[in-house]
Amino acid sequence: MIDRAQVLHVARLARLDLTDEEVGTMSRELSAVLDHIEKIGELDLDDVPATSHVVDVVNALRPDEPLPSLPREQALANAPEVVDDGFGVPSPGAS
Amino acid sequence: MAATDLIALSARDAAEQIRHGHLSAQELFEAYRERAAADAAAGEEGLNAYTWVAEQAPADAPSKEAPLGGVPLAVKDLFCTAGIPSQSGSKILAGYRPPYTAHVVEQLEAAGSTILGKTNQDEFAMGSSNENSAFGAARNPWDRTRVPGGSSGGSAAAVAAGLAPWALGTDTGGSIRQPAALCGIVGLKPTYGSVSRFGMIAFASSLDQAGPFARDVSDAALLYKHMVGRDRRDSTSLQHPQEIELPSGVDLKGVRLGVPKELTGEGVESGVREAFNATLALAEQLGATVETTHLPHAPHALSAYYLIAPAEASSNLARFDGVRYGLRAEADDLLEMYVKTRAEGFGPEVKRRIMLGTYALSSGYYDAYYGRAQKVRTKIAEDFQQAFERFDFIVTPTAPTVAFRLGEKTADPLEMYLQDFCTVPMSLAGIPAISIPNGLSDGLPVGFQIAGPAFSENRLLDAAYVLEQALGFDGTEVRR
């Protein structure tokens, strides 16, 4: 069960602004999904290694050759705000 | 040639005709473009398969000698295409025109393919019905009151309805195979790593894999042949050990098929199960041996998947913050800008998965959820390894149901997730699996899934081809 306080905590971590109604819905829906998911708690997994990735590759290296990077104007072309050849953002504020 | 005759050609036959000068690439492009544009303009009457359609055939036609000879391609929205809208079905990327093109699209263009349009999808590929799209739901050409499946629903609907000769999709937990099944076409989820992910807008990076949608297995093989390869921009990409061949099998003599009890019993609706069993009998007639087997951890695959995929997504989607591209909400300070942009830009399912993933990764819950899920993933991969010691392929129904009605499952996320029950285990194991049309149940297509060991695509395509020939599925009625 994920209660409202937990939903708000996780939303803060995820940088999501939820409406009051969304907090309630999220609490119900996430709880239902986690109830189902918690079945994996029944498995004995003590000595099982974790799989983060299925491809058996270690340190896929390539030659260290300089290549052109994205031109600045292209990188900025989709920006909502451009200031002095960079991405413009609102002030980080005092808080 | 009349436009309807052009549409009737398989992609490989069309490429062949172009090569021999019997058909011009522009003429073929225009025939498809008109159909795609007409559908896009039809609103509620159409399939809503496309989010963008090219205005004209490319000015410089590909060389007639190129292996794909100018045959046009529909591309799922989440593939970055330089200068062409690429939003991954999300409002948060409204107006985004990428400065570069996804590796696989570049490679297909180099092989002579041309971009016909971008196709509708669930937002960030999260969904099994294409209803979670900022562009609205796509519809199933077999019954427009029903979903085409998802997340690559637009690609599947476009190919099934003859609005494209073939299409690119991506599959994270079933997003190629399930819509292929629901729309009565072929969809291949390749071995993880065989196709570069560079330029795909990421959902869950350890699972995402691009693959082909086609009307038949041979076209799927031809498209896949030109998709594979190592790419220095995706360090998880690998050289496929074999050149991909067009399938040529004639029977299934000596082929051992394993039927996992865990994925073929409860939850599979009766019409789907009947079609599946009939095809098992057909496979035996063609010389295969069919035996029941077990994938003991498969029932836990969905749980592991719905921890791993959202966890990776919550990290991947952190980049959508209103700074570099797409939507930005008005705000007085930076933090407020982030949280408001994300609240306005993401749809409900994406928010749900970001929340689930963030929770699973958060302090105090990591070991119990994400850590355990990764261990379950190991057990699932081991189950398959053991099964492939005894069997050439594992076969299951692709989806537990036929296409469901629009809106039928939107109220209950868990019920929607169960659509991926038969496809998620292969995704977690990183192995290839193909869905082929397996007849109709109540007038709606059913899919038959065949999965093999990593990099077994040639054998997989051969087996799928033999079954396809024997089944003789006819999808022409929805391509008129």
XYZ file of C-alpha atoms in Angstrom:
575
model
C 0.000 0.000 0.000
C 1.347 3.384 -1.011
C -0.303 6.184 0.926
C -0.677 9.830 -0.010
C 2.463 10.884 1.856
C 4.554 8.317 -0.023
C 3.038 9.382 -3.328
C 3.971 12.984 -2.604
C 7.498 11.975 -1.575
C 8.039 9.954 -4.765
C 6.502 12.716 -6.901
C 9.010 15.130 -5.418
C 11.875 12.774 -6.298
C 10.477 12.395 -9.830
C 10.001 16.149 -10.312
C 6.291 15.713 -11.009
C 3.626 18.135 -9.895
C 0.505 16.073 -9.125
C -2.960 17.481 -8.552
C -4.792 16.478 -5.412
C -6.949 14.133 -7.462
C -3.899 12.571 -9.129
C -2.354 11.864 -5.736
C -5.418 9.821 -4.773
C -5.576 7.960 -8.082
C -1.844 7.279 -8.012
C -2.061 5.904 -4.489
C -4.830 3.467 -5.492
C -3.319 2.391 -8.807
C 0.262 1.995 -7.633
C -0.931 0.003 -4.638
C -2.861 -2.367 -6.912
C 0.098 -2.844 -9.244
C 2.514 -3.371 -6.340
C 0.158 -5.936 -4.786
C 0.546 -7.974 -7.958
C 4.274 -7.374 -8.215
C 4.924 -8.373 -4.614
C 4.489 -12.021 -5.626
C 8.200 -12.026 -6.465
C 8.800 -11.736 -2.718
C 7.801 -15.426 -2.474
C 10.753 -16.599 -4.577
C 13.978 -17.836 -3.039
C 16.561 -15.676 -4.740
C 19.324 -15.583 -2.140
C 22.244 -16.814 -4.227
C 20.985 -15.596 -7.579
C 23.109 -12.992 -9.359
C 21.308 -9.932 -10.707
C 20.959 -9.363 -14.442
C 21.141 -5.713 -15.359
C 21.841 -6.449 -18.973
C 21.584 -9.486 -21.247
C 24.449 -8.658 -23.574
C 27.678 -10.215 -22.424
C 29.924 -7.288 -23.238
C 32.490 -5.791 -20.915
C 33.993 -2.405 -21.680
C 32.960 -1.949 -25.292
C 35.765 0.377 -26.274
C 36.335 2.266 -29.488
C 39.373 4.142 -30.713
C 39.737 7.561 -29.101
C 39.419 9.568 -32.290
C 38.199 13.164 -32.301
C 34.987 13.494 -34.304
C 32.886 16.574 -34.941
C 30.160 17.165 -32.378
C 26.738 18.683 -32.954
C 27.103 22.301 -34.126
C 25.933 24.758 -31.460
C 23.135 26.258 -33.539
C 21.709 22.797 -34.232
C 21.912 21.827 -30.575
C 20.036 25.016 -29.673
C 17.498 24.838 -32.503
C 14.825 23.132 -30.376
C 15.449 25.104 -27.187
C 12.446 26.893 -25.664
C 14.784 29.770 -24.714
C 18.280 30.687 -25.906
C 20.442 33.125 -23.960
C 24.008 34.020 -24.963
C 24.507 30.914 -27.108
C 23.255 28.670 -24.322
C 20.006 27.226 -22.980
C 18.100 29.863 -21.062
C 16.284 28.823 -17.862
C 14.406 30.598 -15.086
C 16.407 31.524 -11.996
C 17.175 28.610 -9.655
C 15.639 30.854 -7.003
C 16.567 31.359 -3.398
C 15.118 28.118 -2.014
C 0.178 -0.136 -63.007
C -3.028 0.747 -61.144
C -2.525 2.024 -57.587
C -4.397 -0.944 -56.115
C -2.053 -3.349 -57.922
C 0.945 -1.455 -56.530
C -0.387 -1.802 -53.012
C -0.908 -5.530 -53.558
C 2.803 -6.078 -54.241
C 4.952 -7.388 -51.425
C 7.819 -5.056 -50.506
C 10.401 -7.461 -51.959
C 8.454 -7.813 -55.223
C 8.106 -4.045 -55.449
C 11.886 -3.660 -54.941
C 12.440 -6.276 -57.648
C 10.124 -4.502 -60.108
C 11.869 -1.195 -59.445
C 15.235 -2.846 -59.988
C 14.105 -4.175 -63.368
C 12.632 -0.858 -64.406
C 9.011 -2.097 -64.465
C 8.022 0.300 -61.721
C 9.286 3.690 -60.599
C 10.066 4.308 -56.957
C 8.232 7.660 -57.164
C 5.074 6.005 -58.446
C 5.135 3.464 -55.631
C 5.855 6.136 -53.031
C 3.009 8.298 -54.334
C 0.530 5.381 -54.264
C 1.271 4.767 -50.574
C 1.594 8.444 -49.737
C -1.896 9.148 -51.056
C -3.385 6.350 -48.978
C -1.479 7.418 -45.870
C -2.435 11.075 -46.339
C -6.082 10.181 -46.982
C -6.178 8.207 -43.770
C -4.502 11.024 -41.847
C -7.118 13.455 -43.230
C -10.046 11.153 -42.439
C -10.077 11.973 -38.707
C -12.467 9.765 -36.786
C -13.216 7.769 -39.929
C -9.578 6.827 -40.379
C -7.134 4.673 -38.443
C -5.063 7.578 -37.069
C -2.056 5.441 -37.931
C 0.220 8.319 -38.887
C 1.422 11.326 -36.914
C 3.209 12.788 -39.951
C 3.079 11.925 -43.659
C 5.664 13.043 -46.246
C 4.373 15.705 -48.630
C 6.082 14.224 -51.635
C 8.463 11.528 -52.767
C 12.100 12.399 -52.088
C 13.552 14.468 -54.955
C 16.590 12.265 -55.417
C 15.357 8.718 -55.778
C 17.573 6.006 -54.312
C 19.650 4.034 -56.757
C 17.702 1.287 -58.476
C 20.574 -0.986 -57.562
C 20.067 -0.382 -53.829
C 18.768 -3.560 -52.173
C 15.572 -1.883 -50.939
C 15.273 -0.038 -54.260
C 13.178 2.925 -53.077
C 10.412 0.986 -51.328
C 8.907 3.421 -48.786
C 8.953 2.798 -45.045
C 6.689 3.868 -42.188
C 8.682 4.719 -39.068
C 7.433 4.686 -35.492
C 7.370 8.204 -34.085
C 10.059 7.501 -31.478
C 12.830 7.094 -34.050
C 14.622 10.407 -34.432
C 14.438 11.614 -38.016
C 16.390 14.769 -38.841
C 14.083 17.715 -39.498
C 10.977 15.511 -39.260
C 8.726 15.642 -36.169
C 9.691 12.962 -33.634
C 7.677 13.105 -30.423
C 7.472 9.515 -29.213
C 3.728 10.087 -28.999
C 4.182 12.672 -26.245
C 3.021 16.219 -25.741
C 6.276 16.960 -23.908
C 8.147 16.754 -27.235
C 5.652 18.956 -29.097
C 7.365 20.592 -32.049
C 10.603 18.636 -31.653
C 12.532 18.139 -34.893
C 15.700 16.195 -34.146
C 19.075 17.365 -35.464
C 20.024 13.782 -36.357
C 18.555 10.510 -37.593
C 18.428 7.179 -35.752
C 21.145 4.772 -36.864
C 18.715 2.110 -38.065
C 16.761 4.608 -40.168
C 20.007 5.934 -41.674
C 21.053 2.400 -42.477
C 17.721 1.594 -44.166
C 17.896 4.818 -46.160
C 21.405 3.867 -47.281
C 19.937 0.531 -48.424
C 17.426 2.425 -50.576
C 14.442 2.940 -48.302
C 12.540 6.232 -48.162
C 10.559 7.651 -45.244
C 6.845 7.641 -45.999
C 5.723 8.883 -42.601
C 5.905 8.641 -38.836
C 3.469 6.371 -37.038
C 1.316 6.697 -33.978
C 2.307 4.968 -30.747
C 1.649 4.891 -27.043
C 3.480 7.756 -25.360
C 7.149 6.791 -24.920
C 6.125 3.266 -25.976
C 4.273 2.715 -22.701
C 1.092 0.855 -23.421
C -0.495 -2.100 -25.154
C -3.324 -0.378 -26.996
C -1.985 2.847 -28.550
C -4.565 4.702 -26.457
C -1.850 6.511 -24.466
C -0.892 8.766 -27.360
C -0.855 12.560 -27.414
C -2.140 12.170 -31.000
C -5.174 10.148 -29.880
C -5.763 6.430 -30.236
C -4.989 4.544 -33.425
C -7.643 2.087 -34.564
C -7.593 -1.513 -35.718
C -8.278 -1.916 -39.463
C -10.143 -5.190 -38.815
C -12.634 -3.377 -36.588
C -12.320 0.346 -36.066
C -14.018 0.216 -32.688
C -11.056 -1.810 -31.430
C -7.439 -1.104 -30.563
C -4.565 -2.046 -32.884
C -2.458 -3.045 -29.875
C 0.582 -1.199 -28.716
C 2.826 0.396 -28.261
C 3.677 0.334 -31.995
C -0.038 0.442 -32.901
C 0.271 2.940 -35.747
C 2.967 0.922 -37.528
C 0.930 -2.278 -37.212
C -2.321 -0.644 -38.378
C -0.559 1.052 -41.308
C 0.978 -2.180 -42.583
C -2.204 -4.218 -42.058
C -4.333 -1.650 -43.884
C -1.949 -1.204 -46.819
C -1.003 2.344 -45.808
C 2.641 1.217 -45.874
C 4.410 -1.782 -47.388
C 6.303 -2.313 -44.137
C 7.227 -0.413 -41.014
C 9.660 0.013 -38.167
C 8.561 -0.551 -34.616
C 10.182 -1.078 -31.248
C 9.547 -3.793 -28.714
C 10.344 -3.430 -25.013
C 7.905 -5.981 -23.564
C 5.801 -6.900 -26.589
C 5.308 -3.624 -28.446
C 6.007 -5.155 -31.875
C 4.642 -8.659 -31.370
C 1.314 -7.846 -29.684
C 0.152 -5.202 -32.232
C 1.345 -7.472 -35.074
C -0.866 -10.209 -33.605
C -3.872 -7.933 -33.100
C -3.600 -6.540 -36.650
C -2.922 -9.836 -38.478
C 0.617 -9.141 -39.691
C 4.175 -10.303 -38.983
C 6.286 -8.633 -36.295
C 9.809 -9.566 -35.231
C 11.453 -8.606 -31.959
C 15.107 -9.305 -32.681
C 17.857 -10.405 -30.323
C 18.735 -7.562 -27.964
C 21.791 -5.769 -29.323
C 21.431 -6.871 -32.931
C 20.043 -3.474 -33.985
C 21.523 -0.177 -32.800
C 19.366 1.854 -30.448
C 21.105 5.107 -31.346
C 18.455 7.736 -32.059
C 15.565 5.795 -30.556
C 13.902 7.915 -27.875
C 14.613 5.614 -24.938
C 12.018 3.889 -22.767
C 13.862 1.027 -20.998
C 17.361 0.775 -22.395
C 18.156 -2.802 -21.366
C 14.996 -4.018 -23.136
C 14.258 -1.646 -26.057
C 14.864 -3.184 -29.454
C 13.863 -2.066 -32.947
C 12.291 -4.550 -35.330
C 10.300 -4.909 -38.537
C 6.559 -5.090 -39.220
C 5.632 -6.698 -42.534
C 2.783 -8.440 -44.297
C 4.733 -11.664 -44.472
C 7.810 -13.351 -43.049
C 9.935 -12.865 -46.176
C 9.431 -9.090 -46.151
C 10.197 -9.016 -42.420
C 13.432 -10.912 -43.107
C 14.418 -8.542 -45.907
C 13.877 -5.440 -43.773
C 15.638 -6.963 -40.759
C 18.576 -7.973 -42.958
C 19.302 -4.290 -43.489
C 18.701 -3.251 -39.872
C 21.338 -5.335 -38.101
C 24.870 -4.333 -37.285
C 27.268 -2.966 -34.745
C 27.164 0.798 -34.336
C 29.854 2.700 -32.448
C 27.169 5.025 -31.056
C 25.444 2.165 -29.206
C 27.972 0.279 -27.120
C 25.443 -2.510 -26.485
C 25.064 -3.228 -30.198
C 26.678 -6.364 -31.591
C 27.551 -7.705 -35.001
C 25.030 -10.404 -35.909
C 27.053 -13.605 -36.310
C 25.174 -14.482 -39.500
C 24.063 -12.658 -42.587
C 20.259 -12.572 -42.485
C 18.803 -14.704 -45.280
C 15.362 -14.704 -46.851
C 13.522 -17.746 -45.472
C 13.331 -20.859 -47.614
C 12.168 -23.735 -45.401
C 9.792 -26.362 -46.776
C 8.931 -28.366 -43.664
C 9.624 -28.604 -39.933
C 11.251 -32.052 -39.949
C 13.376 -32.499 -36.845
C 12.266 -29.171 -35.341
C 11.489 -29.522 -31.640
C 8.848 -27.131 -30.321
C 8.387 -26.581 -26.597
C 5.024 -25.408 -25.310
C 5.443 -23.787 -21.877
C 2.526 -24.631 -19.609
C 2.921 -21.335 -17.766
C 2.209 -19.201 -20.855
C -0.474 -21.246 -22.568
C -3.006 -21.963 -19.848
C -4.960 -19.649 -17.606
C -5.599 -16.167 -18.965
C -5.522 -17.154 -22.634
C -9.018 -16.758 -24.051
C -10.609 -19.818 -25.647
C -10.586 -18.659 -29.290
C -6.904 -17.808 -29.059
C -6.121 -21.148 -27.426
C -8.033 -23.092 -30.091
C -6.138 -21.349 -32.873
C -2.869 -22.022 -31.040
C -3.615 -25.728 -30.588
C -4.672 -26.077 -34.222
C -1.334 -24.642 -35.322
C 0.551 -27.002 -33.014
C -1.210 -29.884 -34.775
C -0.290 -28.365 -38.125
C 3.351 -28.077 -37.010
C 3.326 -31.789 -36.177
C 1.952 -32.572 -39.631
C 4.848 -30.575 -41.047
C 7.301 -32.790 -39.183
C 7.867 -30.937 -35.906
C 7.767 -32.590 -32.533
C 5.622 -30.748 -30.021
C 6.080 -31.247 -26.301
C 4.825 -29.520 -23.194
C 7.551 -27.924 -21.093
C 8.018 -25.522 -18.223
C 9.404 -22.043 -17.784
C 8.949 -22.071 -14.008
C 9.685 -18.384 -13.475
C 7.645 -17.090 -16.415
C 4.622 -16.284 -14.208
C 6.863 -13.770 -12.409
C 8.142 -12.159 -15.609
C 5.426 -9.530 -15.697
C 6.207 -8.460 -12.126
C 9.926 -8.209 -12.838
C 9.219 -6.342 -16.057
C 6.932 -3.811 -14.375
C 9.739 -2.973 -11.965
C 12.711 -2.997 -14.341
C 11.109 -1.142 -17.260
C 9.591 1.684 -15.157
C 12.840 1.997 -13.173
C 14.828 2.490 -16.362
C 12.118 4.763 -17.748
C 12.101 6.979 -14.667
C 15.800 7.571 -15.273
C 15.605 7.934 -19.081
C 12.673 10.350 -18.894
C 14.474 12.636 -16.456
C 15.861 14.425 -19.536
C 12.454 15.890 -20.330
C 12.721 18.960 -18.166
C 11.806 21.849 -20.465
C 15.398 23.008 -20.917
C 16.657 21.748 -24.268
C 13.632 20.804 -26.362
C 9.884 20.439 -26.442
C 7.382 21.859 -24.015
C 8.232 24.383 -21.305
C 5.701 25.547 -18.716
C 5.827 29.139 -17.483
C 7.287 29.355 -13.998
C 9.085 31.757 -11.678
C 11.960 29.487 -10.753
C 13.765 26.469 -12.136
C 12.303 23.748 -9.920
C 8.784 24.985 -10.528
C 9.538 24.969 -14.266
C 10.628 21.315 -14.104
C 7.668 20.019 -12.133
C 5.076 21.986 -14.111
C 6.559 21.112 -17.499
C 6.549 17.428 -16.620
C 3.045 17.602 -15.146
C 1.693 19.231 -18.320
C 3.761 17.257 -20.804
C 3.415 13.653 -19.637
C 0.198 11.650 -19.920
C -1.275 9.549 -17.077
C 0.375 6.223 -17.982
C 3.812 7.795 -18.303
C 3.374 9.522 -14.938
C 2.286 6.229 -13.410
C 5.385 4.443 -14.670
C 7.736 7.236 -13.664
C 6.224 7.066 -10.192
C 6.452 3.269 -10.055
C 10.047 3.314 -11.264
C 11.101 6.097 -8.939
C 9.503 4.251 -6.034
C 11.220 0.962 -6.970
C 14.590 2.722 -7.047
C 14.081 4.829 -3.945
C 16.035 4.417 -0.753
C 14.666 1.599 1.387
C 12.823 -0.125 -1.465
C 15.613 -0.718 -3.977
C 16.597 -4.203 -2.753
C 13.036 -5.431 -2.288
C 11.877 -4.297 -5.697
C 14.488 -3.418 -8.314
C 17.183 -5.704 -6.915
C 14.816 -8.676 -6.677
C 13.441 -8.015 -10.145
C 16.951 -8.226 -11.589
C 17.412 -11.606 -9.912
C 14.103 -12.838 -11.298
C 15.395 -11.724 -14.684
C 18.372 -14.045 -14.256
C 16.057 -16.961 -13.416
C 13.904 -16.281 -16.465
C 16.934 -16.226 -18.760
C 18.087 -19.523 -17.185
C 14.662 -21.072 -17.764
C 15.001 -20.319 -21.465
C 18.595 -21.588 -21.605
C 17.469 -24.879 -20.103
C 14.495 -25.104 -22.440
C 16.696 -24.531 -25.489
C 18.802 -27.538 -24.528
C 15.761 -29.658 -25.353
C 13.905 -27.524 -27.870
C 14.712 -25.473 -30.950
C 11.919 -23.023 -30.231
C 9.440 -22.082 -27.554
C 5.969 -21.351 -28.913
C 3.032 -19.533 -27.313
C 0.059 -17.418 -28.319
C 1.385 -13.874 -28.857
C -1.350 -12.110 -26.913
C -3.870 -13.724 -24.583
C -6.811 -12.075 -26.371
C -7.852 -10.697 -29.739
C -8.081 -6.930 -30.228
C -10.214 -5.429 -27.467
C -12.541 -2.439 -27.674
C -11.243 1.102 -27.401
C -11.576 2.135 -23.766
C -12.184 -1.411 -22.548
C -9.019 -1.703 -20.473
C -8.047 1.915 -19.818
C -9.609 2.030 -16.360
C -7.462 -0.773 -14.964
C -3.693 -0.492 -15.586
C -3.039 -4.014 -14.335
C -5.473 -5.563 -16.805
C -3.717 -3.707 -19.624
C -0.336 -4.957 -18.394
C -1.591 -8.555 -18.631
C -1.681 -8.149 -22.440
C 2.119 -8.583 -22.301
C 1.976 -11.804 -20.332
C 3.296 -14.011 -23.164
C 5.778 -11.545 -24.659
C 7.585 -10.085 -21.633
C 9.609 -13.210 -20.708
C 11.490 -13.154 -24.038
C 12.192 -9.450 -23.630
C 13.747 -9.995 -20.213
C 15.894 -12.821 -21.633
C 16.900 -10.673 -24.640
C 16.020 -13.437 -27.095
C 14.347 -13.074 -30.497
C 10.665 -13.823 -31.002
C 8.359 -13.446 -33.961
C 4.583 -13.179 -34.177
C 2.862 -14.524 -37.284
C -0.840 -14.371 -38.151
C -2.600 -17.458 -36.858
C -6.056 -17.159 -38.362
C -9.082 -15.383 -36.962
C -11.186 -15.769 -33.852
C -14.592 -14.078 -34.082
C -13.346 -12.307 -37.194
C -10.300 -10.828 -35.445
C -6.651 -11.805 -35.948
C -4.772 -14.071 -33.558
C -0.977 -14.252 -33.266
C 1.342 -17.249 -32.940
C 4.661 -16.512 -31.227
C 7.895 -18.403 -31.875
C 10.952 -17.652 -29.722
C 14.493 -18.933 -30.185
C 17.943 -18.553 -28.625
C 19.898 -15.310 -29.074
C 20.929 -14.694 -32.700
C 18.811 -17.590 -34.044
C 16.864 -15.240 -36.350
C 17.616 -17.172 -39.535
C 16.241 -20.425 -38.119
C 13.368 -18.552 -36.491
C 12.398 -16.873 -39.770
C 12.605 -20.223 -41.584
C 10.282 -21.931 -39.118
C 7.888 -18.969 -39.174
C 7.912 -19.044 -42.971
C 7.038 -22.751 -43.132
C 4.118 -22.257 -40.761
C 2.996 -19.134 -42.588
C 2.910 -20.984 -45.917
C 0.924 -23.838 -44.381
C -1.506 -21.510 -42.573
C -2.183 -19.428 -45.685
C -3.541 -16.440 -43.751
C -5.168 -13.897 -46.047
C -5.027 -10.292 -44.875
C -6.062 -8.709 -48.169
C -9.586 -7.825 -47.046
C -8.381 -4.983 -44.808
C -5.924 -3.614 -47.401
C -8.523 -2.511 -49.937
